Coordinates of C-alpha atoms in Angstrom, one line a residue:
X1 CA 114.0 100.4 118.7
X2 CA 114.2 101.4 122.3
X3 CA 111.4 99.9 124.4
X4 CA 109.8 102.7 126.4
X5 CA 106.3 103.1 127.6
X6 CA 104.1 102.4 126.5
X7 CA 102.7 104.8 127.5
X8 CA 101.1 104.6 129.2
X9 CA 97.3 103.1 128.6
X10 CA 98.0 100.1 126.3
X11 CA 94.4 99.7 125.2
X12 CA 94.4 103.2 124.1
X13 CA 97.9 102.9 123.2
X14 CA 99.2 104.1 126.5
X15 CA 101.4 101.5 125.7
X16 CA 101.3 105.2 124.6
X17 CA 104.9 104.5 124.8
X18 CA 105.4 101.2 123.0
X19 CA 104.0 98.4 120.9
X20 CA 104.9 95.3 123.1
X21 CA 104.9 93.0 120.3
X22 CA 107.8 94.4 118.7
X23 CA 111.3 93.2 119.1
X24 CA 113.7 96.1 118.9
X25 CA 116.8 96.1 116.6
X26 CA 118.1 99.5 117.7
X27 CA 120.0 99.8 121.2
X28 CA 118.1 100.5 124.3
X29 CA 118.2 100.2 128.1
X30 CA 116.9 97.2 129.8
X31 CA 114.9 98.6 132.7
X32 CA 116.7 96.9 135.5
X33 CA 114.3 97.7 138.5
X34 CA 114.0 101.2 136.9
X35 CA 117.5 102.1 138.2
X36 CA 119.7 104.4 136.5
X37 CA 123.1 102.9 136.1
X38 CA 124.5 105.8 134.0
X39 CA 126.3 107.5 136.8
X40 CA 128.9 104.7 137.5
X41 CA 129.5 102.3 134.7
X42 CA 130.6 99.0 135.5
X43 CA 133.3 96.8 133.9
X44 CA 132.4 93.2 132.8
X45 CA 134.5 90.9 130.9
X46 CA 133.7 88.3 128.3
X47 CA 135.7 85.9 130.4
X48 CA 133.6 86.3 133.5
X49 CA 130.0 85.9 132.6
X50 CA 127.2 85.8 135.1
X51 CA 126.3 82.2 136.2
X52 CA 122.6 81.6 136.4
X53 CA 121.8 78.6 138.8
X54 CA 118.5 76.8 138.7
X55 CA 117.4 78.7 141.7
X56 CA 118.1 81.9 140.0
X57 CA 116.2 80.8 136.9
X58 CA 113.3 79.7 138.9
X59 CA 113.1 82.9 140.8
X60 CA 113.2 85.1 137.6
X61 CA 110.6 82.7 136.2
X62 CA 108.2 83.4 139.1
X63 CA 108.9 87.1 138.9
X64 CA 108.3 87.3 135.2
X65 CA 105.0 85.3 135.7
X66 CA 103.8 87.7 138.5
X67 CA 104.5 90.8 136.3
X68 CA 103.0 89.3 133.2
X69 CA 99.8 88.7 135.3
X70 CA 99.8 92.2 136.6
X71 CA 100.4 93.5 133.1
X72 CA 97.3 91.4 131.8
X73 CA 95.3 92.7 134.6
X74 CA 96.0 96.3 134.3
X75 CA 95.9 96.4 130.6
X76 CA 92.7 94.4 130.2
X77 CA 91.2 96.7 132.9
X78 CA 92.0 99.7 130.9
X79 CA 90.6 98.4 127.7
X80 CA 87.3 97.2 129.3
X81 CA 87.0 100.4 131.4
X82 CA 87.6 102.7 128.4
X83 CA 85.1 101.1 126.2
X84 CA 82.5 101.0 128.9
X85 CA 83.2 104.6 129.8
X86 CA 83.2 106.1 126.2
X87 CA 81.0 103.6 124.6
X88 CA 77.3 102.7 125.3
X89 CA 78.0 101.7 128.9
X90 CA 78.6 105.0 130.8
X91 CA 78.5 107.1 127.5
X92 CA 80.8 109.7 128.7
X93 CA 81.1 111.8 125.4
X94 CA 84.4 113.5 126.3
X95 CA 87.2 111.2 125.5
X96 CA 89.7 113.9 124.7
X97 CA 89.3 115.9 127.9
X98 CA 89.2 112.8 130.0
X99 CA 92.4 111.4 128.4
X100 CA 94.1 114.8 129.1
X101 CA 93.3 114.2 132.8
X102 CA 94.7 110.8 132.6
X103 CA 98.0 112.4 131.4
X104 CA 97.9 114.8 134.4
X105 CA 97.4 111.7 136.7
X106 CA 100.4 110.1 135.0
X107 CA 102.6 113.4 135.5
X108 CA 101.7 113.3 139.4
X109 CA 102.3 109.5 139.8
X110 CA 105.6 109.6 137.9
X111 CA 106.9 112.7 139.8
X112 CA 105.9 111.1 143.2
X113 CA 108.1 108.0 142.2
X114 CA 110.9 110.2 141.2
X115 CA 110.7 112.2 144.6
X116 CA 110.8 108.9 146.4
X117 CA 113.4 107.1 144.2
X118 CA 116.3 109.4 143.5
X119 CA 118.2 107.0 141.6
X120 CA 115.6 107.4 138.8
X121 CA 116.1 110.9 138.3
X122 CA 118.2 112.3 135.5
X123 CA 121.8 113.1 136.2
X124 CA 122.6 115.6 133.6
X125 CA 121.7 118.6 136.0
X126 CA 123.3 117.0 139.1
X127 CA 126.9 117.9 138.7
X128 CA 126.6 120.5 141.4
X129 CA 123.6 119.0 143.0
X130 CA 123.3 115.8 145.1
X131 CA 119.8 114.5 144.6
X132 CA 120.1 112.1 147.5
X133 CA 120.1 115.3 149.7
X134 CA 116.9 116.7 148.2
X135 CA 114.7 115.0 150.8
X136 CA 117.1 115.5 153.7
X137 CA 117.4 119.0 154.5
X138 CA 115.7 122.4 154.2
X139 CA 112.0 123.3 154.4
X140 CA 109.4 121.9 152.3
X141 CA 109.7 124.8 149.7
X142 CA 113.1 124.5 149.2
X143 CA 113.0 120.7 148.8
X144 CA 110.5 121.0 146.2
X145 CA 112.4 123.7 144.3
X146 CA 115.6 121.6 144.6
X147 CA 113.6 118.7 143.2
X148 CA 112.3 120.5 140.3
X149 CA 115.7 121.9 139.4
X150 CA 117.0 118.4 138.6
X151 CA 114.5 118.2 135.7
X152 CA 115.4 121.6 134.3
X153 CA 115.7 121.2 130.5
X154 CA 116.5 123.8 127.8
X155 CA 113.4 124.9 125.9
X156 CA 115.1 124.2 122.5
X157 CA 116.0 120.6 123.5
X158 CA 112.4 120.0 124.8
X159 CA 110.7 121.2 121.6
X160 CA 113.2 119.6 119.4
X161 CA 113.4 116.2 121.0
X162 CA 110.5 115.6 123.5
X163 CA 107.6 117.7 122.3
X164 CA 107.3 115.8 118.8
X165 CA 107.2 112.6 120.8
X166 CA 104.4 114.1 123.1
X167 CA 102.4 115.3 120.1
X168 CA 102.4 111.8 118.4
X169 CA 101.5 110.0 121.6
X170 CA 98.7 112.5 122.3
X171 CA 97.4 111.7 118.7
X172 CA 97.7 108.0 119.3
X173 CA 96.0 108.0 122.7
X174 CA 93.3 110.5 121.9
X175 CA 92.2 109.0 118.6
X176 CA 92.2 105.5 120.2
X177 CA 89.9 106.6 123.0
X178 CA 87.6 108.5 120.7
X179 CA 87.2 105.4 118.5
X180 CA 85.5 103.4 121.4
X181 CA 82.4 105.6 120.8
X182 CA 82.2 104.3 117.3
X183 CA 83.5 100.5 117.1
X184 CA 83.7 97.4 119.2
X185 CA 86.6 96.6 121.5
X186 CA 87.3 93.5 119.5
X187 CA 87.6 95.4 116.1
X188 CA 89.6 98.1 117.9
X189 CA 92.1 95.5 119.2
X190 CA 92.4 93.8 115.8
X191 CA 93.2 97.1 114.0
X192 CA 95.5 98.3 116.7
X193 CA 97.7 95.3 116.1
X194 CA 98.5 96.8 112.6
X195 CA 100.6 99.5 114.3
X196 CA 103.7 97.3 113.3
X197 CA 103.0 98.2 109.8
X198 CA 103.3 102.0 110.4
X199 CA 106.3 101.4 112.8
X200 CA 108.2 99.9 109.8
X201 CA 107.2 102.5 107.3
X202 CA 108.2 105.3 109.6
X203 CA 111.3 103.6 110.4
X204 CA 112.3 103.3 106.9
X205 CA 111.2 107.0 106.3
X206 CA 113.4 108.3 109.2
X207 CA 116.2 105.8 108.3
X208 CA 115.9 104.0 111.6
X209 CA 115.4 100.7 109.7
X210 CA 117.5 99.3 107.0
X211 CA 115.4 98.3 103.9
X212 CA 115.0 94.5 103.6
X213 CA 112.6 92.7 101.2
X214 CA 111.4 90.7 104.4
X215 CA 110.2 94.1 105.8
X216 CA 108.3 94.9 102.6
X217 CA 106.6 91.5 102.5
X218 CA 105.7 92.0 106.3
X219 CA 104.1 95.3 105.6
X220 CA 102.2 93.9 102.6
X221 CA 100.8 90.8 104.4
X222 CA 99.7 93.1 107.3
X223 CA 98.0 95.4 104.8
X224 CA 95.8 92.5 103.4
X225 CA 95.2 91.3 106.8
X226 CA 93.7 94.7 108.0
X227 CA 91.5 94.4 104.9
X228 CA 90.2 91.2 106.1
X229 CA 89.7 92.3 109.6
X230 CA 87.5 95.0 108.7
X231 CA 85.3 93.2 106.0
X232 CA 81.6 93.0 106.5
X233 CA 80.1 89.5 106.7
X234 CA 78.6 88.4 103.2
X235 CA 75.2 88.1 104.7
X236 CA 75.0 91.8 105.5
X237 CA 73.2 94.0 103.0
X238 CA 75.3 96.2 100.8
X239 CA 73.2 99.3 101.6
X240 CA 74.9 101.6 103.8
X241 CA 73.4 102.3 107.2
X242 CA 74.1 105.0 109.8
X243 CA 75.6 102.3 111.9
X244 CA 77.8 101.3 109.1
X245 CA 79.0 105.0 108.6
X246 CA 79.9 105.2 112.5
X247 CA 81.7 102.0 112.2
X248 CA 83.6 103.1 109.2
X249 CA 84.5 106.3 110.9
X250 CA 85.7 104.4 113.9
X251 CA 88.0 102.3 111.8
X252 CA 89.4 105.4 110.4
X253 CA 90.1 106.8 113.7
X254 CA 91.9 103.6 114.8
X255 CA 94.1 103.4 111.6
X256 CA 94.9 107.1 112.4
X257 CA 95.9 106.1 115.9
X258 CA 98.0 103.3 114.5
X259 CA 99.8 105.7 112.2
X260 CA 100.4 108.0 115.1
X261 CA 101.7 105.2 117.1
X262 CA 104.3 104.3 114.4
X263 CA 105.3 108.0 114.2
X264 CA 105.6 108.2 118.0
X265 CA 107.6 104.9 117.8
X266 CA 110.2 106.6 115.5
X267 CA 110.2 109.8 117.6
X268 CA 110.8 107.6 120.8
X269 CA 113.9 106.1 119.2
X270 CA 115.3 109.4 118.4
X271 CA 114.4 110.6 121.8
X272 CA 116.2 107.9 123.7
X273 CA 119.1 107.9 121.4
X274 CA 119.8 111.6 121.8
X275 CA 118.2 112.7 125.0
X276 CA 120.0 112.4 128.5
X277 CA 116.8 113.2 130.3
X278 CA 114.6 110.3 129.5
X279 CA 116.9 107.2 130.4
X280 CA 114.2 105.3 132.1
X281 CA 110.5 104.7 131.9
X282 CA 109.4 107.0 134.8
X283 CA 111.5 109.9 133.9
X284 CA 110.2 109.6 130.3
X285 CA 106.5 109.7 131.4
X286 CA 107.3 112.7 133.7
X287 CA 108.8 114.6 130.7
X288 CA 106.4 113.8 128.1
X289 CA 103.0 113.6 130.1
X290 CA 102.8 117.6 130.8
X291 CA 102.8 118.5 127.1
X292 CA 100.5 115.4 126.3
X293 CA 98.2 116.7 128.9
X294 CA 98.3 120.3 127.7
X295 CA 97.8 119.2 123.9
X296 CA 94.9 116.9 124.6
X297 CA 93.2 119.5 126.7
X298 CA 93.3 122.2 124.1
X299 CA 92.1 119.8 121.6
X300 CA 89.4 118.7 123.9
X301 CA 88.2 122.3 124.5
X302 CA 88.1 122.9 120.7
X303 CA 86.2 119.6 119.9
X304 CA 84.2 118.7 122.9
X305 CA 83.8 122.2 124.7
X306 CA 84.4 122.9 128.5
X307 CA 80.8 124.0 129.1
X308 CA 79.4 120.9 127.7
X309 CA 81.9 118.9 129.9
X310 CA 81.0 120.6 133.1
X311 CA 77.2 120.5 132.3
X312 CA 77.3 116.8 131.5
X313 CA 74.6 114.8 133.6
X314 CA 77.1 112.5 135.0
X315 CA 78.1 115.1 137.4
X316 CA 74.7 114.9 139.1
X317 CA 74.3 111.1 138.7
X318 CA 77.7 110.0 140.0
X319 CA 78.5 113.2 142.1
X320 CA 81.5 115.4 141.8
X321 CA 83.8 113.1 143.8
X322 CA 82.4 110.0 142.0
X323 CA 82.9 111.5 138.6
X324 CA 86.5 112.7 139.4
X325 CA 87.4 109.2 140.5
X326 CA 85.9 107.6 137.3
X327 CA 88.0 109.9 135.4
X328 CA 91.2 109.3 137.0
X329 CA 91.1 105.6 137.4
X330 CA 92.3 104.7 134.0
X331 CA 95.4 107.0 134.6
X332 CA 96.3 105.0 137.7
X333 CA 95.6 101.6 135.9
X334 CA 97.9 102.9 133.1
X335 CA 100.7 103.8 135.3
X336 CA 100.7 100.3 137.1
X337 CA 100.4 98.7 133.8
X338 CA 103.6 100.6 132.7
X339 CA 105.3 99.5 135.9
X340 CA 104.6 95.8 135.3
X341 CA 105.8 96.1 131.7
X342 CA 109.2 97.5 132.6
X343 CA 109.7 95.3 135.7
X344 CA 109.0 92.4 133.3
X345 CA 111.8 93.7 131.1
X346 CA 114.1 93.5 133.9
X347 CA 113.7 90.0 134.4
X348 CA 112.9 88.7 130.9
X349 CA 113.8 89.4 127.3
X350 CA 111.7 91.6 125.0
X351 CA 110.7 88.5 123.1
X352 CA 108.9 87.4 126.3
X353 CA 106.9 90.5 126.4
X354 CA 106.2 90.3 122.7
X355 CA 104.7 86.8 122.7
X356 CA 102.8 87.6 126.0
X357 CA 101.3 90.7 124.3
X358 CA 100.0 88.5 121.5
X359 CA 98.1 86.3 124.0
X360 CA 97.0 89.4 125.8
X361 CA 95.2 90.7 122.6
X362 CA 93.5 87.3 122.1
X363 CA 92.3 87.4 125.7
X364 CA 91.0 91.1 125.2
X365 CA 89.1 89.8 122.1
X366 CA 87.5 87.0 124.1
X367 CA 86.7 89.1 127.1
X368 CA 85.1 91.6 124.8
X369 CA 82.9 88.9 123.2
X370 CA 81.8 87.7 126.7
X371 CA 81.3 91.1 128.2
X372 CA 80.0 93.3 125.1
X373 CA 78.8 90.6 123.0
X374 CA 81.2 91.3 120.0
X375 CA 81.0 89.2 117.0
X376 CA 83.4 88.4 114.3
X377 CA 83.2 86.7 111.0
X378 CA 85.4 83.9 109.9
X379 CA 87.3 86.3 107.5
X380 CA 87.8 88.7 110.5
X381 CA 89.3 86.0 112.5
X382 CA 91.5 84.7 109.7
X383 CA 92.8 88.2 109.2
X384 CA 93.5 88.5 113.0
X385 CA 95.4 85.2 112.7
X386 CA 97.4 86.2 109.7
X387 CA 98.2 89.5 111.6
X388 CA 99.7 87.5 114.6
X389 CA 101.7 85.2 112.4
X390 CA 103.0 88.2 110.5
X391 CA 104.0 89.6 113.8
X392 CA 105.5 86.4 115.1
X393 CA 107.6 86.2 111.8
X394 CA 108.9 89.8 112.3
X395 CA 109.8 88.9 115.9
X396 CA 111.7 85.9 114.7
X397 CA 113.3 88.1 112.0
X398 CA 114.5 90.5 114.6
X399 CA 115.7 87.7 117.0
X400 CA 117.9 86.0 114.3
X401 CA 119.3 89.6 113.5
X402 CA 120.3 90.2 116.9
X403 CA 121.7 86.8 117.5
X404 CA 124.0 87.3 114.6
X405 CA 125.1 90.5 115.8
X406 CA 125.9 88.9 118.9
X407 CA 128.1 86.5 117.3
X408 CA 129.8 89.1 115.4
X409 CA 130.5 90.9 118.6
X410 CA 131.8 87.9 120.2
X411 CA 134.1 87.3 117.3
X412 CA 135.4 90.8 117.2
X413 CA 136.1 90.9 120.9
X414 CA 137.5 87.4 121.1
X415 CA 141.3 87.4 121.4
X416 CA 141.5 90.8 123.1
X417 CA 143.4 90.6 126.4
X418 CA 141.5 93.3 128.2
X419 CA 138.9 95.9 127.6
X420 CA 139.9 99.5 126.6
X421 CA 139.4 102.1 129.0
X422 CA 136.7 103.9 127.1
X423 CA 134.7 100.7 126.5
X424 CA 132.7 98.3 128.6
X425 CA 132.1 94.7 127.5
X426 CA 128.4 93.7 128.5
X427 CA 127.6 90.2 127.6
X428 CA 128.6 90.1 123.8
X429 CA 128.3 93.8 123.2
X430 CA 130.9 96.6 123.7
X431 CA 129.6 99.9 124.8
X432 CA 131.4 103.2 124.7
X433 CA 131.0 104.8 128.3
X434 CA 131.8 108.2 126.8
X435 CA 128.9 108.2 124.5
X436 CA 125.2 107.7 124.8
X437 CA 125.1 104.2 123.5
X438 CA 122.4 101.9 124.9
X439 CA 122.7 98.1 124.9
X440 CA 119.7 96.2 123.3
X441 CA 117.8 94.7 126.0
X442 CA 118.0 91.3 124.2
X443 CA 121.7 91.3 124.2
X444 CA 122.1 92.8 127.7
X445 CA 122.9 90.5 130.5
X446 CA 122.9 91.7 134.3
X447 CA 126.3 92.2 135.8

């Protein structure tokens, strides 16, 4: 499974563009400093691997620690901020409209980075256009028009490949943020961990996963753990109350968001496998966020109402500038979180991000208990523990699978005197440079 953003707001699945706890089996790009290396493939040989000195290892460890810290700070900030904003704290009752503005913010920020960093721009439209000259000549209008022309995409291609991913991501993020009105942050975090179950189910449905009995067991175990996580304590009366109804509705919203997350993950694999426009995280955000913004905005108009939004008391209490700032802050945090996540992938393996993601969720639950007073029963905690163990088991299964593929790749390449012209040997994998193959980030080593 290719790792892309996630999208951006991880608490509301801005990790909208990836469950960080999942080790990918399908090929994907390692996000090496967000650089696009497609334009000039490099040759590497099995006989000349990169040498990692103790100093290099120490440097990468320090870098990884910094990126993990940044990822934790921005992700936890988004989770707590959204719960405060849409919950009983600020009680801003327009999560769908606000989330659409988050996507608009992400579009502007990703576009700004692409303007500054030409190497991140897609190369498919640059055969007769040198992107490095966009910012060097002509007036402002011609520069901007030249810049936009680089991202030109056929309407059919956009609707077929990118738009389905946008719809699923919008559903994931929108339902997640709406759920904060009804359930605690702790319960949200626990239930969102079940996204892996839907990732596997949709992966099998779209034939992105090969069926194995272990995958079925993983899904069944996670189904049981979800039931444990939502179980009410025994000392609570069996009579349903309005608060119970609100909680149950919130649970359904989060499970719906998790299902959309699994669907989005499958669409993302297909998108990165067949689409030449989204070969790095920044470019992906730039292409997906406009349609996500429009989709969420239209649903927000239908369910929340524009007149209700502009007449909300918050505009008087916080002022126009203050309210706009409150709305845009999560978008900025989500973008920074995405940068940290993918910079981490440039210096560490996906399994590092996966394990770090588990501890981040535990930290989210602890902070939620300290800040919002969330309480969990023993059964809830046991269900959460089983979920994490299930995720670790899945990661171990994927790690061993990738390891065996590396050995098979090494055996198939061993004994060949030289790499064929149309192939590049990277680590223990062989990549056809005339195709759109992408090397799994666990298997890929920097040249």
